mmCIF file of C-alpha atoms in Angstrom:
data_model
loop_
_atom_site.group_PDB
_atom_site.id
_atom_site.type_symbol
_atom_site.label_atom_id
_atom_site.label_comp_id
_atom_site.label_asym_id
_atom_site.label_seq_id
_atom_site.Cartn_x
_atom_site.Cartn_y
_atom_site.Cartn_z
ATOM 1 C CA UNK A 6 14.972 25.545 -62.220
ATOM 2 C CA UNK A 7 17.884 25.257 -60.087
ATOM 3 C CA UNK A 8 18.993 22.016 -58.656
ATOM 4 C CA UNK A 9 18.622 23.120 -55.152
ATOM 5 C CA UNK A 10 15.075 24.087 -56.399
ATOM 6 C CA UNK A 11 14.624 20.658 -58.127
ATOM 7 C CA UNK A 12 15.957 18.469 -54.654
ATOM 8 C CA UNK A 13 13.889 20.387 -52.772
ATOM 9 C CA UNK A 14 10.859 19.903 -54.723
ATOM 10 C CA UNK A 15 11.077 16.441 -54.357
ATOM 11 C CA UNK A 16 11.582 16.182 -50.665
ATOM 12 C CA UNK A 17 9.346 18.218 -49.724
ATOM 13 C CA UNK A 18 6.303 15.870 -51.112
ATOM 14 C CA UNK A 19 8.603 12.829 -49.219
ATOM 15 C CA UNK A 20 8.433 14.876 -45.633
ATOM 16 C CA UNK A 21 5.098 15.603 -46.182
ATOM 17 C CA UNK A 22 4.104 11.581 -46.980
ATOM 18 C CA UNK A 23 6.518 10.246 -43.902
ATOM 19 C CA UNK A 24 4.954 12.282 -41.716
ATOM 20 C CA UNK A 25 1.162 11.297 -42.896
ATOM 21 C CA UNK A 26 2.581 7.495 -42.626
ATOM 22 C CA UNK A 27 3.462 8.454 -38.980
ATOM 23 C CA UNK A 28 0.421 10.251 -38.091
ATOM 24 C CA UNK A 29 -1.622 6.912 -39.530
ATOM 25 C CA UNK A 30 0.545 4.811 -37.658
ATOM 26 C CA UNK A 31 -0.643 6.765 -34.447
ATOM 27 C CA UNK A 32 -4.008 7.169 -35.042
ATOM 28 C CA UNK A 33 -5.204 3.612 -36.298
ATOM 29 C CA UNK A 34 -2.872 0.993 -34.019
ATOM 30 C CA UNK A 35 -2.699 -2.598 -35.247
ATOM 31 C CA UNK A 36 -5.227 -5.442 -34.322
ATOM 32 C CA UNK A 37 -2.187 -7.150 -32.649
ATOM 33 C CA UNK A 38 -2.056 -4.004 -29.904
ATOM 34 C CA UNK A 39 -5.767 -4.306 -29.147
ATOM 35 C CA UNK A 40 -6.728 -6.907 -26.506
ATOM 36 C CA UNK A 41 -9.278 -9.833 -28.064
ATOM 37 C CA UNK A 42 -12.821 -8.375 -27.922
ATOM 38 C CA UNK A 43 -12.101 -4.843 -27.274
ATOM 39 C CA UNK A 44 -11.705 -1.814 -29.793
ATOM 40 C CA UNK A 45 -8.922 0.608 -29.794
ATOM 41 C CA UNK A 46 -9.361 3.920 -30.776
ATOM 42 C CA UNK A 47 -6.950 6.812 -30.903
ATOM 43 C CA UNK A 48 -7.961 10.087 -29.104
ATOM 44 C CA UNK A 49 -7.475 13.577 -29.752
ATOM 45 C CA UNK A 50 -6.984 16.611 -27.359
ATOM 46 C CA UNK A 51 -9.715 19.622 -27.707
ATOM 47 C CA UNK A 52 -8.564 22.220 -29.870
ATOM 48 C CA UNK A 53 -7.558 24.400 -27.635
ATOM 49 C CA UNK A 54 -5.464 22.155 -25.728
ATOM 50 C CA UNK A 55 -1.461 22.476 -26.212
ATOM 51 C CA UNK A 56 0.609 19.444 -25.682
ATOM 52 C CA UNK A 57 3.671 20.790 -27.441
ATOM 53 C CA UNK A 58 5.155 20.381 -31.015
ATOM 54 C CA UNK A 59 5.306 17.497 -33.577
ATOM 55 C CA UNK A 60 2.447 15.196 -34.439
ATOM 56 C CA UNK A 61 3.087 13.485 -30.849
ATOM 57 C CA UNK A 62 2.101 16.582 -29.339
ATOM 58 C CA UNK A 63 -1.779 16.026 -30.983
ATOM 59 C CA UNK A 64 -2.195 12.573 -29.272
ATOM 60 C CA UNK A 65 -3.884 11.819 -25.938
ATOM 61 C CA UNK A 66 -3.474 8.330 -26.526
ATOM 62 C CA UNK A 67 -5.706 5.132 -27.177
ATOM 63 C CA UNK A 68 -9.532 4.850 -25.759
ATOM 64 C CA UNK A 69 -10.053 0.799 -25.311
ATOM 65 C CA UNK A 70 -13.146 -0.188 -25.078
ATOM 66 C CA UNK A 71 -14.143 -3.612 -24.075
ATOM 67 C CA UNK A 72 -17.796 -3.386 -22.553
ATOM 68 C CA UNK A 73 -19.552 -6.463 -22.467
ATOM 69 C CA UNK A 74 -16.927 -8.942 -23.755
ATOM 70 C CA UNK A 75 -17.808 -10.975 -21.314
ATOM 71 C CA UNK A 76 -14.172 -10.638 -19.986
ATOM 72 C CA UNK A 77 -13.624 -12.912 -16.525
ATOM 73 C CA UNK A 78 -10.345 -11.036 -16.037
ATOM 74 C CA UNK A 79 -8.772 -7.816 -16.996
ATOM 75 C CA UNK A 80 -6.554 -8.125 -20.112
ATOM 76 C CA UNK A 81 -3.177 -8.736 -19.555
ATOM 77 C CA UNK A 82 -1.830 -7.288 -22.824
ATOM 78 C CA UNK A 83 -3.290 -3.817 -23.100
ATOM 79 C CA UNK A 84 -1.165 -0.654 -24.689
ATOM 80 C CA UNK A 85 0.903 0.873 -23.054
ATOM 81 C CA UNK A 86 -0.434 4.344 -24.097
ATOM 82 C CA UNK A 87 -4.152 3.700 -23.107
ATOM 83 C CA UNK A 88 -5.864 6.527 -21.851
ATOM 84 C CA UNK A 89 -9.365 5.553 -21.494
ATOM 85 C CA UNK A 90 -9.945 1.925 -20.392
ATOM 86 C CA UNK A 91 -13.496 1.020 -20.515
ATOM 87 C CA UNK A 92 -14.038 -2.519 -19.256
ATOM 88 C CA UNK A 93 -17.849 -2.656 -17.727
ATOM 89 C CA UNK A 94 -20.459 -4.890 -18.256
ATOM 90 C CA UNK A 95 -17.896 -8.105 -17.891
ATOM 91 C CA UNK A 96 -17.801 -10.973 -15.795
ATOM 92 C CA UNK A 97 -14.243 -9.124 -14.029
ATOM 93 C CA UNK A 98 -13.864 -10.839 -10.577
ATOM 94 C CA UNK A 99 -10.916 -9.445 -8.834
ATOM 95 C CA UNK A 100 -8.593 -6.360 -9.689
ATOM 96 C CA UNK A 101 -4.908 -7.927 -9.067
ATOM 97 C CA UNK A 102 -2.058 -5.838 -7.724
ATOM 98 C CA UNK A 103 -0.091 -3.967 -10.026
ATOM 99 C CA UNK A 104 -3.367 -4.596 -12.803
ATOM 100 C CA UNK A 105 -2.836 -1.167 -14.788
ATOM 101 C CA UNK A 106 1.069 -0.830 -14.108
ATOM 102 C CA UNK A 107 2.764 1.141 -17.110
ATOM 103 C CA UNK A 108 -0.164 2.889 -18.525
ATOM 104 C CA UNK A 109 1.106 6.109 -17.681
ATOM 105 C CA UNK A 110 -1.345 7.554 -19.849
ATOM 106 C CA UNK A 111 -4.751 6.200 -18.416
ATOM 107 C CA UNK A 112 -7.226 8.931 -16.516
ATOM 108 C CA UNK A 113 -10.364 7.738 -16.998
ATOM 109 C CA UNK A 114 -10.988 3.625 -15.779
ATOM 110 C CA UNK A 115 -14.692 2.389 -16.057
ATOM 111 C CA UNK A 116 -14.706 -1.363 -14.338
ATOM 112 C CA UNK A 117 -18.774 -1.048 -13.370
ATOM 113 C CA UNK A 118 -20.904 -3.113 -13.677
ATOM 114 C CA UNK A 119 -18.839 -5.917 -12.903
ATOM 115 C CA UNK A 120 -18.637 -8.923 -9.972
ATOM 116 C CA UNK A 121 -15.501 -7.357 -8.202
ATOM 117 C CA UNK A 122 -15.696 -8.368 -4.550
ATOM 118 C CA UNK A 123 -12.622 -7.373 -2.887
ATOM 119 C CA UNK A 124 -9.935 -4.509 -3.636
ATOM 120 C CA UNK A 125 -5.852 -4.478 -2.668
ATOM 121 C CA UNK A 126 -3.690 -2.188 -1.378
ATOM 122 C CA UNK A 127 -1.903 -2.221 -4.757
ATOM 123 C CA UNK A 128 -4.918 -2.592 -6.898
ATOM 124 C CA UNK A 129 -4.296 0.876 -8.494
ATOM 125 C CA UNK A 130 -0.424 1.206 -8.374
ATOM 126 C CA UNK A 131 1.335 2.846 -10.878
ATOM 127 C CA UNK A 132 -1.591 5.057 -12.059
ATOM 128 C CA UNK A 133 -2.118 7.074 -8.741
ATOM 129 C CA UNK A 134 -1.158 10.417 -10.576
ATOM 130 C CA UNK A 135 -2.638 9.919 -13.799
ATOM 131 C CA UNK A 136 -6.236 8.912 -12.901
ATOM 132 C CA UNK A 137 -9.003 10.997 -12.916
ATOM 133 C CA UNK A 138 -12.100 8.895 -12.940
ATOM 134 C CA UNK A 139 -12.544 5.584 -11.213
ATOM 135 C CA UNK A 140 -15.775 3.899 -11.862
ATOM 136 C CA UNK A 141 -16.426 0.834 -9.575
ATOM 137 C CA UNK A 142 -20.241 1.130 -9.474
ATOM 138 C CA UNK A 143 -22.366 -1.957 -9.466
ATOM 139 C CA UNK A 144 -20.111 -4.517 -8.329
ATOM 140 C CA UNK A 145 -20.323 -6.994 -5.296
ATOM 141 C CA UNK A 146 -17.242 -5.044 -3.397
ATOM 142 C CA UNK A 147 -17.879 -5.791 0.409
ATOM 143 C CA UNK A 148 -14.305 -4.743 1.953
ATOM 144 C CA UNK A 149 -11.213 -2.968 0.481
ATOM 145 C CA UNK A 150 -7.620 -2.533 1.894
ATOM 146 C CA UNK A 151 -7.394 0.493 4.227
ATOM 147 C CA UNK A 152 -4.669 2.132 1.618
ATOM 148 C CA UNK A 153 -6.646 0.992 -1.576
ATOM 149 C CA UNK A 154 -7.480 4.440 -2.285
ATOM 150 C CA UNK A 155 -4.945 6.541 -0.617
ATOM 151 C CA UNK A 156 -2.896 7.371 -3.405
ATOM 152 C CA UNK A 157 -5.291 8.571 -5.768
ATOM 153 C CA UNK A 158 -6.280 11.533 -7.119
ATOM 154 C CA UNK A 159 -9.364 10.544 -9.083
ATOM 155 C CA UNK A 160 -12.827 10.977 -8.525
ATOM 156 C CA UNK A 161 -14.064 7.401 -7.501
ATOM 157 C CA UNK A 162 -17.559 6.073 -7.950
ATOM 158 C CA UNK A 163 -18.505 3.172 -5.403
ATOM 159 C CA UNK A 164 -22.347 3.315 -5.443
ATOM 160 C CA UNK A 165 -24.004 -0.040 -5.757
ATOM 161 C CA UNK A 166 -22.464 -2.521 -3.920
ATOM 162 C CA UNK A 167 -23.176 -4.544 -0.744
ATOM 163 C CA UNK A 168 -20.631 -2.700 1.622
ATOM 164 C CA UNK A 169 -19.657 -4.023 5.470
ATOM 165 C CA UNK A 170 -19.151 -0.626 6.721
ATOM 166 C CA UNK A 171 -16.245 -0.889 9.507
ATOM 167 C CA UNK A 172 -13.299 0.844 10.517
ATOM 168 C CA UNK A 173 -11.440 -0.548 7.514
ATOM 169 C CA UNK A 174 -13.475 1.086 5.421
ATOM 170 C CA UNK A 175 -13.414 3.933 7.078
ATOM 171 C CA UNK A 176 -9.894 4.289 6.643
ATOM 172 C CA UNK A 177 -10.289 3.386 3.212
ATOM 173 C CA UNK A 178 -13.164 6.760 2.551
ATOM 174 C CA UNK A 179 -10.931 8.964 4.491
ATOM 175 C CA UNK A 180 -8.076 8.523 2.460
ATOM 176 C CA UNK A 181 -9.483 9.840 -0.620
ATOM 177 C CA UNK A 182 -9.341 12.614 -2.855
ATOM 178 C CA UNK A 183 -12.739 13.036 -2.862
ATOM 179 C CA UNK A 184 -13.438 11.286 0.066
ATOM 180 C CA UNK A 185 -17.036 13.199 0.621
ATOM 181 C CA UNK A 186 -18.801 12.446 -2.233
ATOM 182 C CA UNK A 187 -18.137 8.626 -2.005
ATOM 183 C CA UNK A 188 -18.672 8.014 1.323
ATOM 184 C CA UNK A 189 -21.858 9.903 0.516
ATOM 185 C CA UNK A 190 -22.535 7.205 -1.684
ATOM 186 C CA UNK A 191 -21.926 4.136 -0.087
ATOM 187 C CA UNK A 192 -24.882 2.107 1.659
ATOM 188 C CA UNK A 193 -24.007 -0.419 4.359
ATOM 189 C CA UNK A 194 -25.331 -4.066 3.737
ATOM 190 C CA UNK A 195 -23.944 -4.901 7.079
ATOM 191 C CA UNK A 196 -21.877 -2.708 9.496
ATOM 192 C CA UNK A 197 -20.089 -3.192 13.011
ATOM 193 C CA UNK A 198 -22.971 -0.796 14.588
ATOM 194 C CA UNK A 199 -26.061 -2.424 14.048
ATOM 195 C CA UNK A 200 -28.073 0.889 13.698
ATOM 196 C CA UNK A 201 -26.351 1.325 10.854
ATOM 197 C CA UNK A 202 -27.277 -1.475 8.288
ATOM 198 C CA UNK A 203 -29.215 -0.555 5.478
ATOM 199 C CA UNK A 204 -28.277 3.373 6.215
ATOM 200 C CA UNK A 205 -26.354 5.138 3.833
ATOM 201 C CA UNK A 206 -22.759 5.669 5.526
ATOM 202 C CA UNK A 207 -22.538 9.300 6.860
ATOM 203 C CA UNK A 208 -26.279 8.899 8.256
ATOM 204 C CA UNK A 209 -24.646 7.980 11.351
ATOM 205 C CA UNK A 210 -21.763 9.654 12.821
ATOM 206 C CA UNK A 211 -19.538 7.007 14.309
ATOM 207 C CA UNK A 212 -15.883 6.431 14.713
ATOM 208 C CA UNK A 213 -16.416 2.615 13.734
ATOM 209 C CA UNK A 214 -12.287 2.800 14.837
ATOM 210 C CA UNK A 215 -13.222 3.951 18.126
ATOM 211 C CA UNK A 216 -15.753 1.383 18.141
ATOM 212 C CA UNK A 217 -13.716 -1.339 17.313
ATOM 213 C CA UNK A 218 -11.184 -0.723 19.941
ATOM 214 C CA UNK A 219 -13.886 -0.463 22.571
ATOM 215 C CA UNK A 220 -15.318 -3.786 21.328
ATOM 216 C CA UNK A 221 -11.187 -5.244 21.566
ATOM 217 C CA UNK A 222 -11.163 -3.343 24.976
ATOM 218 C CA UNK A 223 -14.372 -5.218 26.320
ATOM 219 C CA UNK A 224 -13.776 -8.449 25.002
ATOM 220 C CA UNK A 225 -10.164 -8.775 26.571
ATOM 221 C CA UNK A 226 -11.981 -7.497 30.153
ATOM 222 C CA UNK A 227 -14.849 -10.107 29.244
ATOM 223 C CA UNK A 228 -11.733 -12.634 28.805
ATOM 224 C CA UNK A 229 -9.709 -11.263 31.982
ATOM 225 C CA UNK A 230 -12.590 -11.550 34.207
ATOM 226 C CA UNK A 231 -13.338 -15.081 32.913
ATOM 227 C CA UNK A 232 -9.738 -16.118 33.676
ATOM 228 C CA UNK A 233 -9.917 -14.688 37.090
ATOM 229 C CA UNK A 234 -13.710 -16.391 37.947
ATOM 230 C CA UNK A 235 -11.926 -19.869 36.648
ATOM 231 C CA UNK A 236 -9.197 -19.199 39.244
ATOM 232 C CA UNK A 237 -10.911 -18.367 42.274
ATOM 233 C CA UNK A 238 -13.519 -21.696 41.448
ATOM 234 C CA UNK A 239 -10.839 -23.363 41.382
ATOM 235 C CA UNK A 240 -9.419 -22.047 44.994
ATOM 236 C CA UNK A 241 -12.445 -21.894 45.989
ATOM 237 C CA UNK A 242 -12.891 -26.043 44.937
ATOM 238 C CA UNK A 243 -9.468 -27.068 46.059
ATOM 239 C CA UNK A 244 -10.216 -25.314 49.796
ATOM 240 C CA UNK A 245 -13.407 -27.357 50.058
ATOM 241 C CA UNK A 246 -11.810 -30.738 48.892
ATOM 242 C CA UNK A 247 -9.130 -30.625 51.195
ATOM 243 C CA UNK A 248 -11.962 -29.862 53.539
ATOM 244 C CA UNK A 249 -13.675 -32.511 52.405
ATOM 245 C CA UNK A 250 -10.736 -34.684 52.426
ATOM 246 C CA UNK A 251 -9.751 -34.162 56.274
ATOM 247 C CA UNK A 252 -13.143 -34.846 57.538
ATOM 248 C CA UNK A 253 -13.505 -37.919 56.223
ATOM 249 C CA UNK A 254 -10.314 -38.305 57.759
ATOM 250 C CA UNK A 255 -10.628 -37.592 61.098
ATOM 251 C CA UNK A 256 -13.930 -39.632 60.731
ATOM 252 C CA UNK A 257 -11.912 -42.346 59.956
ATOM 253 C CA UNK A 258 -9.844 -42.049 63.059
ATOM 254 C CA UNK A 259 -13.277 -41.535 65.403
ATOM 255 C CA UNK A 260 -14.337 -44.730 63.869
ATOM 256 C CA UNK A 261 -10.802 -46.978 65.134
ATOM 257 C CA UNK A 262 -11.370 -49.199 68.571
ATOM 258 C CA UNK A 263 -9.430 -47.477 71.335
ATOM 259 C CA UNK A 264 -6.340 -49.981 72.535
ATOM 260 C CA UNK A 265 -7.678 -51.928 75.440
ATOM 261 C CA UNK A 266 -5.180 -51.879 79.007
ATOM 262 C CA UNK A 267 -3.456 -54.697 80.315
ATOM 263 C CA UNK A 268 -3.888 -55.431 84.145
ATOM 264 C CA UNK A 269 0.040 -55.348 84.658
ATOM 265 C CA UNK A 270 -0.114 -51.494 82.557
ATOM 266 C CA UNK A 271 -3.227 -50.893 85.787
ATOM 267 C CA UNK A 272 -1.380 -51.788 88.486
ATOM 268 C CA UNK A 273 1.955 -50.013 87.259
ATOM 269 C CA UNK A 274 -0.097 -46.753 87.079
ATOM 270 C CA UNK A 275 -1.746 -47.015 91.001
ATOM 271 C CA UNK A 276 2.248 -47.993 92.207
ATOM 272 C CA UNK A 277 2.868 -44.013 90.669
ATOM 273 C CA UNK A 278 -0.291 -43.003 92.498
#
């Protein structure tokens, strides 16, 4: 055996154990990457899938799961190369801005089942082109920013939950991806048009925009016209006291004794005669 033949029969068996070390060091991340009370899980692409060469190239990154952990918030210290993020069934409150920044991986988010009331314009930033699935279903959302949605690309759930249906949220539906199948979805618990409570969203068609500015249109008239009635009472008031005022006046002047004349004022006036 030559020594090239004897170098490279022990390297070989070294490559070959570095790279399983790296591949293990992919696929099973340490407890101290995993949030407390969730389970991380490396995924892997379908077969026929081609992300490119090297053992990289076989990762999709981590699925962390966290259902019913009776999480109050979402955690703060999740990897950076999760791709599925399952956090439903939790006690989850609000979705701050900027939540899911730098998981540039993530395309599938599952936050049902949850007491999320209220969404921000930046709730979602940073994962707009990544995302494929949103899952807010069976939460207490009432109102969203008008741009809460308007970067994404994902298919977003938003049955189940006790919607004011208004312009807002209009704005919010039509700036979807898939803006249809929500709205189709969504059931107002209250709405600017009465006829539409309890009515599933597109069951009637109104621009609740249009509505709203014809609501802001009448009340400012409603407001104008009040102004005007409180000025003309109050011309109308001022006319009749100063009415008021110079009859009583020239009352007052009826009612003083009429200067008597003197007998020298009498005979002064039949001398002129």
């Amino acid at each position: 055996m030559t020594p090239l033949d004897m170098w490279l029969s022990r390297s070989i068996p070294m490559c070959l154990l570095l790279q399983s070390l790296v591949l293990m060091a992919l696929c099973f991340p340490s407890a101290s990457m995993c949030p407390k009370g969730c389970v991380c899980q490396r995924a892997r692409p379908d077969p026929g899938l081609h992300l490119g060469p090297g053992p990289l190239g076989l990762l999709l990154g981590l699925n962390v799961t966290c259902t019913g952990s009776r999480l109050k918030e979402i955690p703060p210290d999740l990897p950076p190369d999760t791709a599925v993020l399952r956090l439903d069934h939790n006690q989850i409150m609000a979705v701050p801005d900027h939540a899911f920044r730098g998981l540039r991986l993530l395309r599938e988010l599952n936050l049902s089942h949850n007491a999320v009331e209220t969404l921000g314009e930046g709730a979602f930033s940073g994962v707009e082109a990544t995302l494929q699935v949103l899952d807010l279903s069976h939460n207490r959302i009432t109102s969203v920013h008008k741009d809460a949605f308007a970067r994404l690309k994902a298919r977003v759930l938003v049955d189940d939950n006790p919607w004011h249906c208004d312009c807002t949220l209009q704005q919010a539906l039509g700036g979807m991806a898939h803006n249809h199948e929500a709205a189709a979805r969504v059931l107002c618990r209250s709405s600017e048009l009465q006829e539409q409570e309890g009515r599933h969203f597109l069951a009637v068609d109104t621009d609740l925009c249009n509505l709203a500015k014809r609501t802001t249109d009448y009340a400012m008239l409603v407001t104008m016209f009040g102004w005007f009635a409180m000025v003309i009472s109050y011309v109308v008031y001022y006319v009749r006291q100063n009415q008021e005022d110079a009859r009583r006046h020239l009352e007052y002047l009826k009612s003083l004794p009429s200067k008597p004349v003197k007998p020298n004022e009498v005979e002064d006036i039949s001398t002129v005669v």
